[in-house]
mmCIF file of C-alpha atoms and ligand atoms in Angstrom:
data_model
loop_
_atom_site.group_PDB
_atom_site.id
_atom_site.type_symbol
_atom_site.label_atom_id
_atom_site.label_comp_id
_atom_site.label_asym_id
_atom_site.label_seq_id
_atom_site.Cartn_x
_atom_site.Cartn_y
_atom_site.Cartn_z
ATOM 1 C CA UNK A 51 -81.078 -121.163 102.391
ATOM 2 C CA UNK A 52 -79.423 -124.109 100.737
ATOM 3 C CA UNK A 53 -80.786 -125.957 98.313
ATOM 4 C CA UNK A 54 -81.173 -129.618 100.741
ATOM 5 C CA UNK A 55 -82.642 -127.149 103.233
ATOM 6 C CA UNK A 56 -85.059 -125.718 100.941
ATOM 7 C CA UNK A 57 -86.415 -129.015 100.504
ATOM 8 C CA UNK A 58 -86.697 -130.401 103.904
ATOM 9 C CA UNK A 59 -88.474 -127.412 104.853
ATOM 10 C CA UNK A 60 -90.969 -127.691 102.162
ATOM 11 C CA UNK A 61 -90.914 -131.705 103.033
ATOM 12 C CA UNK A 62 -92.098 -130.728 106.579
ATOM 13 C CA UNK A 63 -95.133 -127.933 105.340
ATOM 14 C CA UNK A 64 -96.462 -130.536 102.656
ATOM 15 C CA UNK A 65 -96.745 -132.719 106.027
ATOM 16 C CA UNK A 66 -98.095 -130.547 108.328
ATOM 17 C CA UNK A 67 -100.406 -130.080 105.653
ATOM 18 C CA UNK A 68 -101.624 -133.783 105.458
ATOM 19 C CA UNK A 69 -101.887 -133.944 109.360
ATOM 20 C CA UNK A 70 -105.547 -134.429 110.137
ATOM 21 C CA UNK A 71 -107.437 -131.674 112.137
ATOM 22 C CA UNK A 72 -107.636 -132.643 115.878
ATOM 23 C CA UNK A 73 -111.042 -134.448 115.807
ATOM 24 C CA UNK A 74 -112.018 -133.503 119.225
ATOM 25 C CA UNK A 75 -111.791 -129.910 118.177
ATOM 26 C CA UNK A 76 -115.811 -129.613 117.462
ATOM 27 C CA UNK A 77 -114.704 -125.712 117.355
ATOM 28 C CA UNK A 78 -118.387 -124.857 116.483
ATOM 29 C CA UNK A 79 -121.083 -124.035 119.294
ATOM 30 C CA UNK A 80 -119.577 -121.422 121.284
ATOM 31 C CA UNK A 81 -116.625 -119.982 122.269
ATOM 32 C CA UNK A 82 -113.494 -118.171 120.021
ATOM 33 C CA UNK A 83 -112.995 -119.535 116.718
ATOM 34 C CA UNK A 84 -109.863 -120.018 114.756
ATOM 35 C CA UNK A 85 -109.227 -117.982 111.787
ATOM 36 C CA UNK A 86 -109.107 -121.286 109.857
ATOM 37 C CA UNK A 87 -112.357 -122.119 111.094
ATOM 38 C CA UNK A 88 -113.888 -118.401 110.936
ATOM 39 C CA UNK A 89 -113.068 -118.424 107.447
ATOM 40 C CA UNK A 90 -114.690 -121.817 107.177
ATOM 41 C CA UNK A 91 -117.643 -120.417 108.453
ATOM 42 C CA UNK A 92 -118.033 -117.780 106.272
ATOM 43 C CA UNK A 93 -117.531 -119.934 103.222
ATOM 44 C CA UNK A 94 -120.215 -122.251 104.898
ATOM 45 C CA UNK A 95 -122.717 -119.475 105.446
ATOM 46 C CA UNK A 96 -122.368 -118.577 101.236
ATOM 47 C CA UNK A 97 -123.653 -121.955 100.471
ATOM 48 C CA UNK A 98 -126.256 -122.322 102.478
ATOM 49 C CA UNK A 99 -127.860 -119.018 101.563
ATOM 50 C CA UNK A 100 -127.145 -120.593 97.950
ATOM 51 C CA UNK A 101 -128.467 -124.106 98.663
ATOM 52 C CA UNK A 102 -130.740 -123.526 101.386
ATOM 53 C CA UNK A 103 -132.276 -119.895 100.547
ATOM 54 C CA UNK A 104 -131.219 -118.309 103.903
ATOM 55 C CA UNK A 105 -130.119 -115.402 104.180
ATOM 56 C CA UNK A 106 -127.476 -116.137 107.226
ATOM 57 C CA UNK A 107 -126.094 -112.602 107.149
ATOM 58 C CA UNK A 108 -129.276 -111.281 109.279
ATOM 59 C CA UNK A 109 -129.086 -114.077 111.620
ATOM 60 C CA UNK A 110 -127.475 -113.689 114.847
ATOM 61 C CA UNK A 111 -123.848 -115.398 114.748
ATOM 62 C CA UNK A 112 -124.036 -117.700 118.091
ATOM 63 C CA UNK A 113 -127.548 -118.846 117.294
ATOM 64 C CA UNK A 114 -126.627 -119.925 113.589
ATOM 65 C CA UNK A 115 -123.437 -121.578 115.039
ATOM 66 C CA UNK A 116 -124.984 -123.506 117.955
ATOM 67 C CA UNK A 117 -127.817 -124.856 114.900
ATOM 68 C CA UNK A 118 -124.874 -125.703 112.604
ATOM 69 C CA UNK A 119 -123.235 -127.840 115.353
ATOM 70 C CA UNK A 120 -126.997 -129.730 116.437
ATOM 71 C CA UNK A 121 -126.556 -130.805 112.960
ATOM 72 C CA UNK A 122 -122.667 -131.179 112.221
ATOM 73 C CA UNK A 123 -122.834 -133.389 115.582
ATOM 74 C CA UNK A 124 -125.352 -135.612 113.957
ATOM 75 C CA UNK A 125 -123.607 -136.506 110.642
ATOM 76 C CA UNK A 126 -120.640 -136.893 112.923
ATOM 77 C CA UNK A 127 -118.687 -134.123 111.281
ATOM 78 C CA UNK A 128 -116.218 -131.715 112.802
ATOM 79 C CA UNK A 129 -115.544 -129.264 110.075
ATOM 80 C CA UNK A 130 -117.317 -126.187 108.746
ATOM 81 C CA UNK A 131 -115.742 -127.217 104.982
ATOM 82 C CA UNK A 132 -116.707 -130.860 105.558
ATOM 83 C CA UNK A 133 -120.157 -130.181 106.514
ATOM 84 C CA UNK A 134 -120.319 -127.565 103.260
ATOM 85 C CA UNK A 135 -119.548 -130.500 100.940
ATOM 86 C CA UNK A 136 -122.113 -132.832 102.236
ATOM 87 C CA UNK A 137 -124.713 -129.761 101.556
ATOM 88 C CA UNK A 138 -123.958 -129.479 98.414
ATOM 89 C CA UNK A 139 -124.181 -133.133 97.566
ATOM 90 C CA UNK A 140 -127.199 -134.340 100.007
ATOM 91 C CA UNK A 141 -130.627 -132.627 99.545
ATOM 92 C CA UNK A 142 -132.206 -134.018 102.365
ATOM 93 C CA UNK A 143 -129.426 -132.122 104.957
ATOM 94 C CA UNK A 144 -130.512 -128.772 103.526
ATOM 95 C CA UNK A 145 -133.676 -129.645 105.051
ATOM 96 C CA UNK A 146 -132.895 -130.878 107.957
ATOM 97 C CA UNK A 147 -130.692 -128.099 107.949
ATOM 98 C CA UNK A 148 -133.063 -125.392 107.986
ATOM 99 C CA UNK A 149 -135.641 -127.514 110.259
ATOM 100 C CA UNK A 150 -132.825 -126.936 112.868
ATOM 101 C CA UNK A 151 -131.868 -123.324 112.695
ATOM 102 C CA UNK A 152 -135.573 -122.638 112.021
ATOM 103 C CA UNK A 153 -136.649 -124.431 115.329
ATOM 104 C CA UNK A 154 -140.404 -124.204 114.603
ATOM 105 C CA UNK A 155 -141.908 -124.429 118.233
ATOM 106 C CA UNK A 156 -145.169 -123.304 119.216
ATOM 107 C CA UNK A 157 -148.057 -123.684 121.100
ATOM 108 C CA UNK A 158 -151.965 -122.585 121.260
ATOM 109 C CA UNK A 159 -151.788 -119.733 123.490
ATOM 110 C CA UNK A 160 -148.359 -120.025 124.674
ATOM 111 C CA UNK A 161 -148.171 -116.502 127.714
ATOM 112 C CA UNK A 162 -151.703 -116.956 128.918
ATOM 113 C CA UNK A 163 -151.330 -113.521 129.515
ATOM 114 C CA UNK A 164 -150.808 -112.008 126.434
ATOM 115 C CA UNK A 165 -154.014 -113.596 125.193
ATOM 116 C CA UNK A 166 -155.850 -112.144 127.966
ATOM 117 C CA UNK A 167 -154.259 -108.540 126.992
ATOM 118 C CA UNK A 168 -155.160 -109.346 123.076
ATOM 119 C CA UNK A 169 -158.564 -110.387 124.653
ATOM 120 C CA UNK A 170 -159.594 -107.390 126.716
ATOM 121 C CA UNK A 171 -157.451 -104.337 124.928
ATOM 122 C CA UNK A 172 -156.885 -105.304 121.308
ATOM 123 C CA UNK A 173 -159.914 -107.404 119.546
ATOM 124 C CA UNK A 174 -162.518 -105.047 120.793
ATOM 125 C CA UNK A 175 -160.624 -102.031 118.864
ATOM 126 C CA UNK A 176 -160.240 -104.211 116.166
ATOM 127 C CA UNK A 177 -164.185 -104.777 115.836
ATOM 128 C CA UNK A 178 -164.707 -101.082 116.293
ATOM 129 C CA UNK A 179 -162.345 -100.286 112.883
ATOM 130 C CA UNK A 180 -164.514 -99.707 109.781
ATOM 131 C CA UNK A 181 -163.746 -101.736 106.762
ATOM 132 C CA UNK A 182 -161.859 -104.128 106.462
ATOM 133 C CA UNK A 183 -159.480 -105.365 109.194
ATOM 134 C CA UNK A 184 -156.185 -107.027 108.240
ATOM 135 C CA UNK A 185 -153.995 -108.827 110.953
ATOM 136 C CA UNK A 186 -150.909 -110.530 109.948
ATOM 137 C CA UNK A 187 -149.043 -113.129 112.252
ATOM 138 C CA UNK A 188 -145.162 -112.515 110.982
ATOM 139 C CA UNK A 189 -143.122 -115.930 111.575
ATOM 140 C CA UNK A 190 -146.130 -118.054 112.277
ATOM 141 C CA UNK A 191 -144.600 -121.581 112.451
ATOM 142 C CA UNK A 192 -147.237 -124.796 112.451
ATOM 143 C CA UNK A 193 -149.851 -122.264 112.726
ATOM 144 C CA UNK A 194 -150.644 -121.924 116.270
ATOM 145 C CA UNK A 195 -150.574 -118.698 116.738
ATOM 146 C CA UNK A 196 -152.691 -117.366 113.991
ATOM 147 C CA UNK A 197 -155.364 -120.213 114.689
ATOM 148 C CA UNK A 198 -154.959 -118.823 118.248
ATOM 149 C CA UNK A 199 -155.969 -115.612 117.340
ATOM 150 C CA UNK A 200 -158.584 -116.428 114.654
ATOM 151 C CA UNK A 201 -160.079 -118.504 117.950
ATOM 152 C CA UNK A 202 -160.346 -115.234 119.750
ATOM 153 C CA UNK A 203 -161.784 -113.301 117.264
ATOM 154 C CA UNK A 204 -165.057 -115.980 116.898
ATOM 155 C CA UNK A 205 -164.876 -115.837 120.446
ATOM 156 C CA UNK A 206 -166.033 -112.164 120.524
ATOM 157 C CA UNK A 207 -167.447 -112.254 117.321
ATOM 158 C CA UNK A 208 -170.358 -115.074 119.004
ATOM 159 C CA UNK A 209 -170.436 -113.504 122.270
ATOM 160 C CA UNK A 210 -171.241 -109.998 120.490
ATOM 161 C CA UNK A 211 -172.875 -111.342 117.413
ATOM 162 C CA UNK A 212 -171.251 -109.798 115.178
ATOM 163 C CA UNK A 213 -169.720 -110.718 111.489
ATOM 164 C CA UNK A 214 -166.587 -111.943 111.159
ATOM 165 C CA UNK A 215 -166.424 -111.286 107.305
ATOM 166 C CA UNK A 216 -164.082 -108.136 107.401
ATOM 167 C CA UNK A 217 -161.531 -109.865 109.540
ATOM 168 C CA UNK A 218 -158.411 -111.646 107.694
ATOM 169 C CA UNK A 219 -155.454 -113.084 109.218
ATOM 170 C CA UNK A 220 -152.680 -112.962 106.852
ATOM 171 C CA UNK A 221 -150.400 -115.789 108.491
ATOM 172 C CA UNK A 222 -146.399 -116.209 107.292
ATOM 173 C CA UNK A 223 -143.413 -118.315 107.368
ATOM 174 C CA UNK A 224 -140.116 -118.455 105.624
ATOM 175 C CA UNK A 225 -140.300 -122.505 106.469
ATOM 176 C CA UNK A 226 -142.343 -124.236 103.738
ATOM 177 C CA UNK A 227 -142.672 -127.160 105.295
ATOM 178 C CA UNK A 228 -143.763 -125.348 108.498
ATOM 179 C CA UNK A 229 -146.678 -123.748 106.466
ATOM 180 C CA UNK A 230 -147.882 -127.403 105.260
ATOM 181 C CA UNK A 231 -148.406 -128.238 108.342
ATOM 182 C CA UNK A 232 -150.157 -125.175 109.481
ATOM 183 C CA UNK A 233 -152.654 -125.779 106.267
ATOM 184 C CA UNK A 234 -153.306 -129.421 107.848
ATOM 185 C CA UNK A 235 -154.276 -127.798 111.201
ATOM 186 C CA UNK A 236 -153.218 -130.927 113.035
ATOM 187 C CA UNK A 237 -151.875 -130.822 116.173
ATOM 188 C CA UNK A 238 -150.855 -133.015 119.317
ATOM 189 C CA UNK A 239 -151.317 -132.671 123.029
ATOM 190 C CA UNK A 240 -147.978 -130.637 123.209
ATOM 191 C CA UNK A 241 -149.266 -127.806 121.013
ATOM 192 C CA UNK A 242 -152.354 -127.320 123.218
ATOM 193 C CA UNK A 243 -151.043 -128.058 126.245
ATOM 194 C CA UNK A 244 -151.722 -124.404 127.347
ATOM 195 C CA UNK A 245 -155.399 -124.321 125.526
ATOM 196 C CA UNK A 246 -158.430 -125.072 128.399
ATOM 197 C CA UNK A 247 -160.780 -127.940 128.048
ATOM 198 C CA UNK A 248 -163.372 -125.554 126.837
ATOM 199 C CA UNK A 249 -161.756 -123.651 124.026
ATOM 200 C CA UNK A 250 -160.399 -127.136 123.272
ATOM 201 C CA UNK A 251 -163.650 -129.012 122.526
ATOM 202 C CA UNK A 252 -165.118 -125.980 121.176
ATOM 203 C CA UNK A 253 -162.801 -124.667 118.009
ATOM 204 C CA UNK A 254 -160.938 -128.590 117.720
ATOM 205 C CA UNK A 255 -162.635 -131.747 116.390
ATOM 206 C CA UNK A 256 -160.669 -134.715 118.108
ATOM 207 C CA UNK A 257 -159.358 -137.976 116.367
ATOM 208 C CA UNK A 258 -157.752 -140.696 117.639
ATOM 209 C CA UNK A 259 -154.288 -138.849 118.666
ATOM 210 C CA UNK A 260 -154.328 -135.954 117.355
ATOM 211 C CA UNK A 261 -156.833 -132.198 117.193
ATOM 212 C CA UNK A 262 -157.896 -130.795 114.404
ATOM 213 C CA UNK A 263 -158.679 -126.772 114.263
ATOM 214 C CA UNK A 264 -162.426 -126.325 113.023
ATOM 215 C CA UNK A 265 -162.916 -125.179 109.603
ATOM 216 C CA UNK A 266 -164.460 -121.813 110.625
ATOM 217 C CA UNK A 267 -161.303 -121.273 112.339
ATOM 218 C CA UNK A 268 -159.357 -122.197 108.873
ATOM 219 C CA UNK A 269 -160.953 -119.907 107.021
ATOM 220 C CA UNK A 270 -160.031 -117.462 108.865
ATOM 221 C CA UNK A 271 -156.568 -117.664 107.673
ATOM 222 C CA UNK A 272 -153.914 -117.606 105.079
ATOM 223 C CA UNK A 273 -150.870 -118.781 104.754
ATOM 224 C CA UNK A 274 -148.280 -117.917 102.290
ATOM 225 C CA UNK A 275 -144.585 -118.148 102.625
ATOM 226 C CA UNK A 276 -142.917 -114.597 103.290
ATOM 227 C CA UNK A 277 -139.312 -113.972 104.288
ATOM 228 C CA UNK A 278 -138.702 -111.193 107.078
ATOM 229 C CA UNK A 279 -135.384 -110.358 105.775
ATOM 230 C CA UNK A 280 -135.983 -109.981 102.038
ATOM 231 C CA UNK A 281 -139.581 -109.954 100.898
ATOM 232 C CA UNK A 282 -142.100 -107.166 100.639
ATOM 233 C CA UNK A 283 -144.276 -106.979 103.947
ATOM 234 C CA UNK A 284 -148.150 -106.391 103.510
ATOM 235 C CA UNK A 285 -149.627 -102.910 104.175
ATOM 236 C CA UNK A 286 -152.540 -101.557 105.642
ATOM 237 C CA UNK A 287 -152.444 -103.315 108.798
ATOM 238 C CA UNK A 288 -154.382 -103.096 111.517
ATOM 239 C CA UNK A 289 -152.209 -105.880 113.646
ATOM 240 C CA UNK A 290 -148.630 -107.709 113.982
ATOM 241 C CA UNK A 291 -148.260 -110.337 116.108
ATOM 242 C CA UNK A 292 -144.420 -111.202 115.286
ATOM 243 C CA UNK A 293 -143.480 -113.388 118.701
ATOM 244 C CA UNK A 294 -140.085 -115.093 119.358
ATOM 245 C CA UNK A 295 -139.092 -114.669 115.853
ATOM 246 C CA UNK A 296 -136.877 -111.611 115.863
ATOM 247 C CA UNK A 297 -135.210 -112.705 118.496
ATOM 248 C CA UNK A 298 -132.432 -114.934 116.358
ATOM 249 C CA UNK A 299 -131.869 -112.187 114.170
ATOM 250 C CA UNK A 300 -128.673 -109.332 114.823
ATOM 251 C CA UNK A 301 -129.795 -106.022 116.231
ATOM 252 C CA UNK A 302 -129.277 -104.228 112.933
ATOM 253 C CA UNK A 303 -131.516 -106.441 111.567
ATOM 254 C CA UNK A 304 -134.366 -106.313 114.267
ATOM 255 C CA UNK A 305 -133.955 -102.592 113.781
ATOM 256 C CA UNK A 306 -134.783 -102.157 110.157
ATOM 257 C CA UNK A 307 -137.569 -104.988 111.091
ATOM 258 C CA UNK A 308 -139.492 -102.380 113.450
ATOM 259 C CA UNK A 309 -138.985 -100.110 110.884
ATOM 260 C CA UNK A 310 -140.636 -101.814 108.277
ATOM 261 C CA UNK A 311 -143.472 -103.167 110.431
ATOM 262 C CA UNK A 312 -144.220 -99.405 111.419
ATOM 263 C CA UNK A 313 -144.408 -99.129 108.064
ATOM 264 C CA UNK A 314 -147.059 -101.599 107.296
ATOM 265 C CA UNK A 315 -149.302 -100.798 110.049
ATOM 266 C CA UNK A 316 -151.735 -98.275 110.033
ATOM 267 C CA UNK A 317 -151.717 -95.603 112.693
ATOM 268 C CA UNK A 318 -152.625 -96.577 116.309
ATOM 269 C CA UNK A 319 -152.521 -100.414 114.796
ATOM 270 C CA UNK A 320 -150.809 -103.108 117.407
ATOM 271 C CA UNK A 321 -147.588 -104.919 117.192
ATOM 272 C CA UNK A 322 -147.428 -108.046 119.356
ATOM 273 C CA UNK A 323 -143.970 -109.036 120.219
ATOM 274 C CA UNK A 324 -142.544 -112.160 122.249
ATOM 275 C CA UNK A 325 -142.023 -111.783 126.353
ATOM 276 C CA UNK A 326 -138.171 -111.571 125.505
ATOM 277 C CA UNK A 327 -138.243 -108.968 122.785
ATOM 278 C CA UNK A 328 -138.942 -105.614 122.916
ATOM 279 C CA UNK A 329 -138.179 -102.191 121.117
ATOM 280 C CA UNK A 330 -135.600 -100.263 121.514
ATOM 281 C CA UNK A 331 -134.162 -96.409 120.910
ATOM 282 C CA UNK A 332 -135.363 -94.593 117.526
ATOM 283 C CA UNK A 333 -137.897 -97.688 117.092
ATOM 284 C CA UNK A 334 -139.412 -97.251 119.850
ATOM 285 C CA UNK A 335 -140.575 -93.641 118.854
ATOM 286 C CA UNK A 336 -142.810 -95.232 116.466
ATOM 287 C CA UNK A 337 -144.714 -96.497 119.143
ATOM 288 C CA UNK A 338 -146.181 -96.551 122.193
ATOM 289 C CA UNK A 339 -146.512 -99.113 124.947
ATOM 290 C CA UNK A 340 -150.193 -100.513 125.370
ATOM 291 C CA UNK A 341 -149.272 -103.418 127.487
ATOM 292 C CA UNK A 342 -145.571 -103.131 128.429
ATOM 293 C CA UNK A 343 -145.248 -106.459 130.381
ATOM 294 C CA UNK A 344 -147.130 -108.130 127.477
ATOM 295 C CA UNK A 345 -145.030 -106.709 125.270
ATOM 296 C CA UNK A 346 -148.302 -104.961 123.428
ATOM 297 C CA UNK A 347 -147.156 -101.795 120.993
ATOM 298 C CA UNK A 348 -149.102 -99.117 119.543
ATOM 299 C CA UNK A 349 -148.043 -97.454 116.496
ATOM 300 C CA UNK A 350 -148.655 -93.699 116.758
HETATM 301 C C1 LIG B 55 -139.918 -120.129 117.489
HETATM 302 S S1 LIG B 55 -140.916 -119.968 116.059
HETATM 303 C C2 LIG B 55 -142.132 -118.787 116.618
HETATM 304 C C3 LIG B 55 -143.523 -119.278 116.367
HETATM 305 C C4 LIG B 55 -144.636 -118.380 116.934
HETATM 306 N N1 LIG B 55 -144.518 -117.015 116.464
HETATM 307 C C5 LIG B 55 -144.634 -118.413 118.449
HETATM 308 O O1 LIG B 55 -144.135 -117.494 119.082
HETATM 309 O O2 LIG B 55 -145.126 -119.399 119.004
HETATM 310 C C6 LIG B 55 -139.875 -119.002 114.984
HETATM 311 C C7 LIG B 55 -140.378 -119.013 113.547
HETATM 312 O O3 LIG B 55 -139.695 -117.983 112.829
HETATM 313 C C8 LIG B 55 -139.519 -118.430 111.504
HETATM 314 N N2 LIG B 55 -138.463 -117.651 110.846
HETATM 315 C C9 LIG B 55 -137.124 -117.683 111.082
HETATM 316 N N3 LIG B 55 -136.493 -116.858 110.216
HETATM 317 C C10 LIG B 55 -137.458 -116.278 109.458
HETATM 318 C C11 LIG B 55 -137.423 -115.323 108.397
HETATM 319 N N4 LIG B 55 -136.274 -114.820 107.952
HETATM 320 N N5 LIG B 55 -138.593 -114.955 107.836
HETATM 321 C C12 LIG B 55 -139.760 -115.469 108.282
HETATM 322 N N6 LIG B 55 -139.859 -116.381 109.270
HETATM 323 C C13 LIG B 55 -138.711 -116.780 109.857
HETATM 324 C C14 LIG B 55 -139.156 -119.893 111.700
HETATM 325 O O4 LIG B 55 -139.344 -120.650 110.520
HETATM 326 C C15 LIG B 55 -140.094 -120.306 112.827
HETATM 327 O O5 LIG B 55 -141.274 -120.882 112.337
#
């Protein structure tokens, strides 16, 4: 190559190099990604387990993606690398950030029918266990779930008059901020718009807009923050209710999951799962089915 030729071409890379990036190409929820933008990705998903504490490798690609671009799409950005650089700088995205991908949803018994199973099959084995009973609700959110079952437990506990003082609900979240709000026990008409009048005016003292659970119910429950994919789990349980939480994470993942929660249960203890997940293969060996449609599992 001659020497003017050497130069033109390198003229033509340095500006093919300053072209922008199409703007339209949002490359992010779904679909094939380039290997510019894969690679972007990656280097994305580093620094938010640095700056944000998540450990993306357990989460399931598509869902992480599709999270990334709900917030990417609101700082108006179009790049994995751009949207890396405003993490590092801006504190308040990480948040938001993880408030996103974390999608804290819940409700007071959300599946009627799953509370009616935990009703009539679980909570009178779980009076009938001597000692100490220990029920832990795995990915607990605002806190409706455990406060749901704490609920049922007084339920039977006043109907058959008996103690509630060896029952704890153990109640965790990787999302800190979810947890505060599950200690202030506050909730709107969304979160119990599955909850009857009756259990409503019973276990919630009403304000002006919003419910507040009953302190009886409270102190029924704990809450500490606990991540599924790297801290210790508890032992010596007698119950797991772990609902629409494994669902985001990669099958690998949900497999070593099971494993671990077989782990921390005692034998014949119950592991509640979400009306979309279920066990499969080798995990399933660990268990049996109690309530298949209610997703209900036994350990054996
Ligand atoms: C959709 S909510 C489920 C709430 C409740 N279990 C229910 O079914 O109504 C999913 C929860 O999982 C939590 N979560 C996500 N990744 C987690 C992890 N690695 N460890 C613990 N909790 C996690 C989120 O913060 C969120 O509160």
């Amino acid at each position: 190559m001659s020497e003017a030729s050497d130069e033109r071409h390198q003229r033509l890379r340095r500006a093919l190099q300053a072209l922008p990036v199409a703007p339209s190409s949002l490359p992010l929820a779904s679909g094939e990604l380039t290997p510019r933008d894969a690679a972007e990705l990656e280097e994305l998903k580093l620094l938010i387990t640095r700056h944000v504490g998540l450990d993306c490798s357990g989460y399931k690609e598509r869902c992480l993606r599709r999270r990334i671009a709900v917030r990417m799409r609101a700082r108006g950005m179009h790049r994995y690398r751009d949207y890396g650089k405003l993490l590092e700088d801006d504190i308040a995205e990480r948040d938001r950030l993880l408030d996103t991908v974390m999608i804290n949803v819940s409700k007071f018994f959300r599946n009627a029918e799953v509370w009616d199973a935990l009703r009539t099959i679980v909570v009178p084995e779980l009076f009938a266990v001597e000692g100490p009973v220990r029920l832990w609700s795995a990915g607990c959110a605002g806190g409706e779930e455990p406060y749901s079952l704490a609920i049922l437990l007084h339920e039977y506990a006043v109907a058959k008059r008996l103690p509630l003082d060896r029952l704890e609900i153990l109640a965790t979240d990787i999302d800190e901020g979810a947890l505060a709000a599950a200690r202030r026990a506050e909730y709107g008409a969304y979160a119990l718009a599955e909850t009857s009048d009756a259990v409503r005016d019973r276990w919630f003292e009403a304000t002006d807009s919003t419910y507040r659970v009953r302190s009886e119910v409270r102190s029924l429950v704990r809450f500490e923050q606990l991540d599924l994919l790297r801290d210790e789990y508890p032992a010596g349980l007698h119950l797991i209710i772990c609902r629409n939480v494994i669902i985001y994470f990669e099958r690998e993942m949900q497999d070593r999951i099971f494993e671990r929660f077989a782990a921390s249960l005692v034998p014949t203890g119950f592991l509640v799962l979400g009306k979309v997940e279920t066990l499969f293969g080798a995990n399933a060996a660990g268990f049996n089915v109690a309530a298949s449609r209610e997703r209900i599992f036994r350990r054996t």
